[in-house]
């Protein structure tokens, strides 16, 4: 808390308390600054979809500058502050735990923990089944209601068949993404993958080994905790396809995501066009109704939406669902296309996003700190980057197997 009557020494200690560590480097957070960049939004989206990406960074200790107090009293005061803070946490946490344990039985808590671990930390087809179930329900509603109504209103038939074409292509690349080898590293192909990319000695140091597999880690690789394999050019682990997205199936994943977003947008456009055409043909805007006070009113937009929701509730619900889904998929697809055009992976973008804090208006770096800037040494132009994704490097024996 900021106190008005603090002396000079207390004020200095209060300012120094604002110093934090970001990415292992000491920074000072300003009290006034501009709003954060919009790059935080795709980071939140990627953080939600790609749950396997975690950063574990240890704070680096900075040498005291000439204007700082380095006496023993300063250390004692810091220890006292941390000890009192820990006491407050220990005094508050048991009460919360007791309340939770009283409300929810321990057997249900353990069952929920096992279920969450089974869903998000092990390979299982639950989300594949959910994906196919939702897709089947959407196309069943489209076939049973919207397709027939649009035929009665004499819609152009190829437009009505376009969602089925996109569905067929989507299922093909969905199967390829689920079943394809993402680029698993083993003792046979370890030497090959070590020669594909250069080491930058910042994000991917040379001569490093995986603590789990015991293999040498090629540049741009990462060990997936869910699949329990080191994956070459690791992007993320997608629970919807129950597989890692790596060097050998990124192309399938991009086309799968593109066709899924296109099919959702197509069904949304056709559903909205049907409702608009229905209103235009039936001349609902020229009708009148009697309100609660007995007055005669002309049909407005709010009344029209209520009428359509009561007359076609499933179509209105489907329209809202596919509209939200198409917007989310389009945003995530644009983010992945940006990464593909710049030859980055989600894992590398997530780790390298800490360097954005150097230019953040809310953060001021300490003068004695020397931040490391992660430069993208793998980008070789737009077309070369796309060629690398759609024509990845494959060992000769893998080509013979195919």
C-alpha positions as MATLAB code, in Angstrom:
seq = 'XXXXXXXXXXXXXXXXXXXXXXXXXXXXXXXXXXXXXXXXXXXXXXXXXXXXXXXXXXXXXXXXXXXXXXXXXXXXXXXXXXXXXXXXXXXXXXXXXXXXXXXXXXXXXXXXXXXXXXXXXXXXXXXXXXXXXXXXXXXXXXXXXXXXXXXXXXXXXXXXXXXXXXXXXXXXXXXXXXXXXXXXXXXXXXXXXXXXXXXXXXXXXXXXXXXXXXXXXXXXXXXXXXXXXXXXXXXXXXXXXXXXXXXXXXXXXXXXXXXXXXXXXXXXXXXXXXXXXXXXXXXXXXXXXXXXXXXXXXXXXXXXXXXXXXXXXXXXXXXXXXXXXXXXXXXXXXXXXXXXXXXXXXXXXXXXXXXXXXXXXXXXXXXXXXXXXXXXXXXXXXXXXXXXXXXXXXXXXXXXXX';
ca = [
       0.000    0.000    0.000;
       1.143    3.509   -0.815;
       1.337    5.720    2.326;
       1.275    9.486    2.193;
       3.466   10.155    5.217;
       6.374    7.847    4.318;
       9.919    9.116    4.658;
      12.575    9.015    1.945;
      13.824    5.580    2.875;
      10.316    4.109    2.969;
       9.559    5.673   -0.396;
      12.707    4.135   -1.873;
      11.734    0.737   -0.513;
       8.209    1.140   -1.898;
       9.537    1.890   -5.365;
      11.935   -1.013   -5.221;
       9.053   -3.316   -4.336;
       7.630   -2.669   -7.798;
      10.539   -4.477   -9.408;
       9.599   -7.863  -10.776;
      11.206  -10.496  -12.931;
       9.855  -11.220  -16.415;
      11.474  -13.976  -18.415;
      14.348  -14.165  -15.943;
      15.198  -10.443  -16.223;
      14.528   -7.606  -13.745;
      11.952   -5.086  -14.949;
      10.094   -2.154  -13.396;
       6.350   -1.790  -13.971;
       5.239    1.799  -14.539;
       2.140    3.086  -12.839;
       0.963    4.861  -15.989;
       1.157    3.463  -19.485;
      -0.687    2.788  -22.684;
      -3.031   -0.189  -23.123;
      -1.431   -3.559  -23.940;
      -0.998   -4.756  -27.481;
      -3.641   -6.790  -29.235;
      -1.112   -9.599  -29.551;
      -2.281  -10.695  -26.104;
      -5.575  -11.954  -27.574;
      -4.131  -14.664  -29.887;
      -1.792  -15.573  -27.047;
      -4.814  -16.270  -24.836;
      -6.426  -18.288  -27.610;
      -3.314  -20.342  -28.228;
      -2.883  -20.773  -24.467;
      -6.418  -22.181  -24.309;
      -6.077  -24.584  -27.296;
      -2.447  -25.615  -26.857;
      -2.416  -26.621  -23.209;
       0.888  -28.499  -23.556;
       2.913  -25.289  -23.850;
       4.382  -24.164  -20.524;
       7.322  -21.954  -19.645;
       9.385  -22.578  -16.579;
      11.853  -19.754  -16.118;
      13.890  -19.048  -13.045;
      14.383  -15.406  -12.051;
      17.851  -14.043  -12.472;
      19.297  -11.978   -9.669;
      20.601   -8.568  -10.557;
      23.688   -7.042   -9.033;
      22.879   -4.060   -6.813;
      23.358   -0.692   -8.457;
      25.085    2.317   -6.943;
      21.840    3.906   -5.759;
      20.509    0.866   -3.909;
      20.747   -0.116   -0.274;
      22.693   -3.341    0.226;
      22.797   -3.417    4.039;
      21.783   -6.267    6.240;
      18.730   -4.344    7.453;
      17.358   -4.345    3.913;
      17.629   -8.133    3.708;
      15.958   -8.566    7.104;
      13.089   -6.300    6.069;
      12.567   -8.265    2.863;
      12.541  -11.534    4.811;
      10.028  -10.098    7.271;
       7.748   -8.998    4.452;
       7.885  -12.392    2.752;
       7.345  -14.244    6.029;
       4.273  -12.172    6.907;
       2.921  -12.687    3.399;
       3.403  -16.442    3.710;
       1.665  -16.420    7.110;
      -1.332  -14.667    5.591;
      -1.510  -17.262    2.817;
      -1.269  -20.162    5.249;
      -3.968  -18.596    7.406;
      -6.354  -18.072    4.493;
      -5.838  -21.231    2.437;
      -6.969  -23.862    4.995;
     -10.331  -22.118    5.401;
     -10.949  -22.222    1.656;
      -9.906  -25.866    1.527;
     -12.215  -26.717    4.425;
     -15.149  -25.013    2.697;
     -14.452  -26.888   -0.558;
     -14.050  -30.200    1.261;
     -17.318  -29.633    3.139;
     -19.284  -28.810    0.006;
     -17.726  -31.384   -2.355;
     -16.919  -34.872   -1.045;
     -13.340  -36.038   -1.423;
     -14.370  -39.009   -3.536;
     -15.942  -36.647   -6.093;
     -12.870  -34.411   -6.007;
     -10.585  -37.361   -6.715;
     -12.892  -38.573   -9.477;
     -12.939  -35.111  -11.077;
      -9.148  -34.906  -10.908;
      -8.787  -38.328  -12.520;
     -11.277  -37.363  -15.231;
      -9.480  -34.096  -16.024;
      -6.144  -35.890  -16.095;
      -7.567  -38.522  -18.416;
      -9.049  -35.928  -20.765;
      -6.234  -33.387  -21.002;
      -3.036  -35.231  -20.070;
      -3.408  -38.620  -21.778;
      -4.183  -39.665  -25.322;
      -7.843  -40.637  -25.617;
     -10.492  -40.337  -28.369;
     -13.034  -38.441  -26.253;
     -12.662  -35.131  -28.064;
     -12.618  -36.862  -31.454;
     -16.002  -38.407  -30.621;
     -17.273  -35.016  -29.414;
     -15.976  -33.351  -32.586;
     -17.737  -35.845  -34.863;
     -20.921  -35.688  -32.776;
     -21.163  -31.893  -33.024;
     -20.377  -31.984  -36.729;
     -23.043  -34.653  -37.267;
     -25.678  -32.672  -35.371;
     -24.959  -29.525  -37.385;
     -25.211  -31.319  -40.723;
     -28.306  -33.244  -39.611;
     -30.121  -29.985  -38.833;
     -28.902  -28.473  -42.093;
     -30.110  -31.474  -44.102;
     -33.473  -31.966  -42.394;
     -34.637  -28.344  -42.298;
     -32.504  -25.745  -44.063;
     -31.799  -27.749  -47.209;
     -35.497  -28.539  -47.768;
     -36.686  -24.990  -47.054;
     -34.071  -23.515  -49.372;
     -35.145  -25.864  -52.160;
     -38.730  -24.648  -51.741;
     -37.480  -21.058  -52.021;
     -35.599  -22.056  -55.226;
     -32.044  -21.516  -54.011;
     -29.225  -22.319  -56.423;
     -28.510  -26.046  -55.953;
     -24.664  -25.924  -56.145;
     -24.691  -23.453  -53.249;
     -26.748  -25.892  -51.193;
     -24.350  -28.772  -51.995;
     -21.205  -26.802  -51.154;
     -21.295  -27.678  -47.382;
     -21.295  -31.395  -48.256;
     -18.260  -30.954  -50.496;
     -16.418  -29.128  -47.748;
     -17.460  -31.846  -45.283;
     -15.917  -34.574  -47.442;
     -12.617  -32.725  -47.816;
     -12.608  -31.875  -44.122;
     -13.061  -35.498  -43.038;
     -10.214  -36.633  -45.293;
      -7.714  -34.165  -43.826;
      -9.102  -34.706  -40.330;
      -8.237  -38.399  -40.685;
      -4.793  -37.581  -42.047;
      -4.091  -35.188  -39.173;
      -5.149  -37.770  -36.592;
      -3.254  -40.714  -38.068;
      -0.155  -39.107  -39.623;
       3.214  -39.224  -37.913;
       3.912  -35.651  -36.717;
       7.671  -36.220  -36.829;
       8.469  -38.408  -33.829;
      12.191  -38.459  -33.042;
      13.820  -41.801  -32.280;
      17.306  -43.284  -32.435;
      16.904  -44.110  -36.113;
      16.143  -40.588  -37.373;
      17.886  -38.601  -34.621;
      20.966  -37.859  -36.737;
      18.793  -36.776  -39.675;
      16.719  -34.296  -37.659;
      19.848  -32.795  -36.097;
      20.891  -31.578  -39.552;
      17.580  -30.043  -40.655;
      17.639  -26.778  -38.663;
      20.374  -24.623  -37.179;
      20.653  -24.032  -33.439;
      20.178  -20.446  -32.277;
      21.832  -21.080  -28.857;
      19.075  -18.995  -27.211;
      15.803  -20.856  -27.504;
      17.326  -24.100  -28.768;
      20.857  -24.656  -27.441;
      23.156  -27.105  -29.147;
      24.146  -30.465  -27.594;
      21.128  -30.540  -25.282;
      19.364  -33.785  -24.429;
      15.797  -34.646  -23.582;
      15.520  -35.632  -19.920;
      12.682  -38.072  -20.716;
      13.767  -39.712  -23.973;
      17.515  -39.417  -23.442;
      17.981  -38.370  -27.079;
      19.743  -35.319  -28.400;
      17.228  -32.554  -29.037;
      17.227  -31.209  -32.596;
      16.502  -27.534  -33.110;
      12.800  -26.603  -32.977;
      11.848  -29.881  -31.283;
      10.018  -30.445  -27.996;
       8.962  -33.366  -25.837;
       5.182  -33.748  -25.655;
       3.975  -34.795  -22.222;
       0.747  -36.262  -23.603;
       2.229  -38.361  -26.414;
       5.477  -38.999  -24.482;
       7.597  -38.417  -27.600;
       9.984  -35.758  -28.846;
       8.440  -34.185  -31.954;
      10.388  -32.472  -34.722;
       9.304  -28.846  -35.349;
       6.785  -29.170  -32.528;
       3.834  -26.790  -32.800;
       1.350  -27.971  -30.160;
      -0.682  -30.967  -29.030;
      -4.260  -30.738  -30.295;
      -6.813  -32.621  -28.207;
      -9.408  -32.415  -31.014;
      -7.310  -34.642  -33.279;
      -5.653  -36.586  -30.413;
      -2.226  -36.031  -31.936;
       0.703  -33.655  -31.929;
       1.040  -31.075  -34.675;
       4.592  -31.281  -35.978;
       6.659  -31.023  -39.127;
       4.954  -33.851  -41.021;
       1.263  -33.138  -40.363;
       1.112  -29.330  -40.113;
       0.021  -29.160  -43.768;
      -2.881  -31.537  -43.077;
      -3.883  -29.581  -39.996;
      -3.983  -26.252  -41.869;
      -6.208  -27.646  -44.636;
      -8.420  -29.355  -42.064;
      -8.838  -26.085  -40.163;
      -9.471  -24.152  -43.397;
     -12.229  -26.506  -44.591;
     -13.797  -26.618  -41.120;
     -13.987  -22.821  -40.936;
     -15.279  -22.638  -44.530;
     -18.015  -25.215  -43.894;
     -19.176  -23.403  -40.741;
     -19.221  -20.055  -42.563;
     -21.108  -21.558  -45.531;
     -23.832  -23.034  -43.324;
     -24.113  -19.713  -41.463;
     -24.504  -17.771  -44.721;
     -27.106  -20.177  -46.106;
     -29.088  -20.135  -42.850;
     -29.094  -16.348  -42.714;
     -30.021  -16.136  -46.413;
     -32.962  -18.471  -45.821;
     -34.321  -16.344  -42.963;
     -33.901  -13.112  -44.913;
     -35.581  -14.628  -47.985;
     -38.415  -15.936  -45.828;
     -39.053  -12.489  -44.371;
     -38.947  -10.899  -47.825;
     -41.342  -13.414  -49.385;
     -43.892  -13.384  -46.547;
     -43.901   -9.543  -46.237;
     -43.594   -9.681  -42.466;
     -42.368   -6.090  -42.317;
     -45.761   -4.883  -43.557;
     -47.710   -6.742  -40.861;
     -49.007   -5.251  -37.608;
     -49.611   -6.636  -34.123;
     -51.344   -5.607  -30.892;
     -49.050   -4.950  -27.940;
     -49.725   -5.513  -24.231;
     -51.524   -2.170  -23.897;
     -53.926   -2.924  -26.747;
     -52.280   -0.555  -29.227;
     -51.710   -1.473  -32.857;
     -47.985   -1.557  -33.674;
     -46.041   -2.203  -36.858;
     -43.538   -5.053  -36.930;
     -40.051   -3.948  -35.913;
     -36.732   -5.785  -35.831;
     -37.054   -6.991  -32.216;
     -40.509   -8.435  -32.814;
     -39.296  -10.032  -36.043;
     -36.382  -11.772  -34.284;
     -38.719  -13.058  -31.566;
     -41.136  -14.358  -34.184;
     -38.394  -16.186  -36.112;
     -37.002  -17.670  -32.899;
     -40.440  -19.044  -31.966;
     -41.145  -20.291  -35.487;
     -37.685  -21.794  -36.211;
     -35.878  -22.268  -32.866;
     -33.427  -24.931  -34.071;
     -32.394  -22.896  -37.102;
     -31.807  -19.774  -34.988;
     -29.741  -21.767  -32.494;
     -27.773  -23.370  -35.340;
     -27.147  -19.965  -36.901;
     -25.779  -18.530  -33.666;
     -23.577  -21.579  -33.037;
     -21.988  -21.706  -36.512;
     -21.485  -17.930  -36.556;
     -19.504  -17.993  -33.301;
     -17.645  -21.119  -34.405;
     -16.695  -19.650  -37.778;
     -15.376  -16.460  -36.156;
     -13.240  -18.415  -33.665;
     -11.908  -20.761  -36.336;
     -11.192  -17.886  -38.723;
      -9.242  -16.016  -36.035;
      -7.207  -19.068  -35.100;
      -6.604  -19.899  -38.771;
      -5.307  -16.378  -39.449;
      -2.942  -16.729  -36.516;
      -1.608  -20.069  -37.817;
      -1.227  -18.653  -41.323;
       0.796  -15.786  -39.869;
       3.050  -18.295  -38.123;
       3.387  -20.295  -41.332;
       4.247  -17.206  -43.382;
       6.966  -16.222  -40.905;
       8.180  -19.828  -40.362;
       7.348  -19.974  -36.672;
       5.615  -22.558  -34.528;
       3.161  -21.954  -31.718;
       5.766  -23.218  -29.258;
       8.394  -20.774  -30.566;
       5.928  -17.867  -30.659;
       4.886  -18.596  -27.083;
       8.478  -18.674  -25.863;
       9.605  -15.720  -27.971;
       6.627  -13.618  -26.868;
       8.607  -12.654  -23.751;
      10.819  -10.491  -25.967;
       7.747   -8.381  -26.775;
       7.930   -7.088  -23.196;
      11.078   -5.150  -24.160;
       8.926   -2.833  -26.291;
       5.886   -2.913  -23.993;
       4.907    0.610  -22.818;
       3.942   -0.798  -19.394;
       7.418   -2.207  -18.702;
      10.759   -0.451  -18.268;
      13.868   -2.629  -18.372;
      16.604   -2.126  -15.832;
      19.708   -0.451  -17.307;
      22.032   -3.132  -15.928;
      19.990   -5.957  -17.492;
      21.007   -7.306  -20.888;
      17.935   -8.861  -22.501;
      18.419  -11.524  -25.162;
      16.498  -10.823  -28.356;
      15.262  -13.997  -30.052;
      15.681  -13.522  -33.786;
      13.938  -15.815  -36.246;
      16.817  -17.398  -38.155;
      14.571  -19.941  -39.918;
      12.499  -17.549  -42.046;
      13.660  -17.443  -45.685;
      10.812  -15.619  -47.402;
       7.088  -16.186  -47.764;
       7.122  -18.854  -50.491;
      10.102  -20.695  -49.046;
       8.394  -20.859  -45.664;
       5.197  -22.281  -47.180;
       7.214  -24.768  -49.233;
       8.918  -25.946  -46.057;
       5.524  -26.649  -44.445;
       3.837  -28.369  -47.386;
       7.009  -30.189  -48.548;
       8.807  -31.068  -45.302;
      12.138  -32.878  -45.119;
      11.601  -36.650  -44.843;
      14.302  -39.330  -44.465;
      14.787  -41.727  -47.366;
      13.582  -44.801  -45.481;
      10.356  -42.991  -44.561;
       9.694  -42.314  -48.250;
      10.206  -46.017  -49.012;
       7.668  -46.959  -46.338;
       5.118  -44.616  -47.865;
];
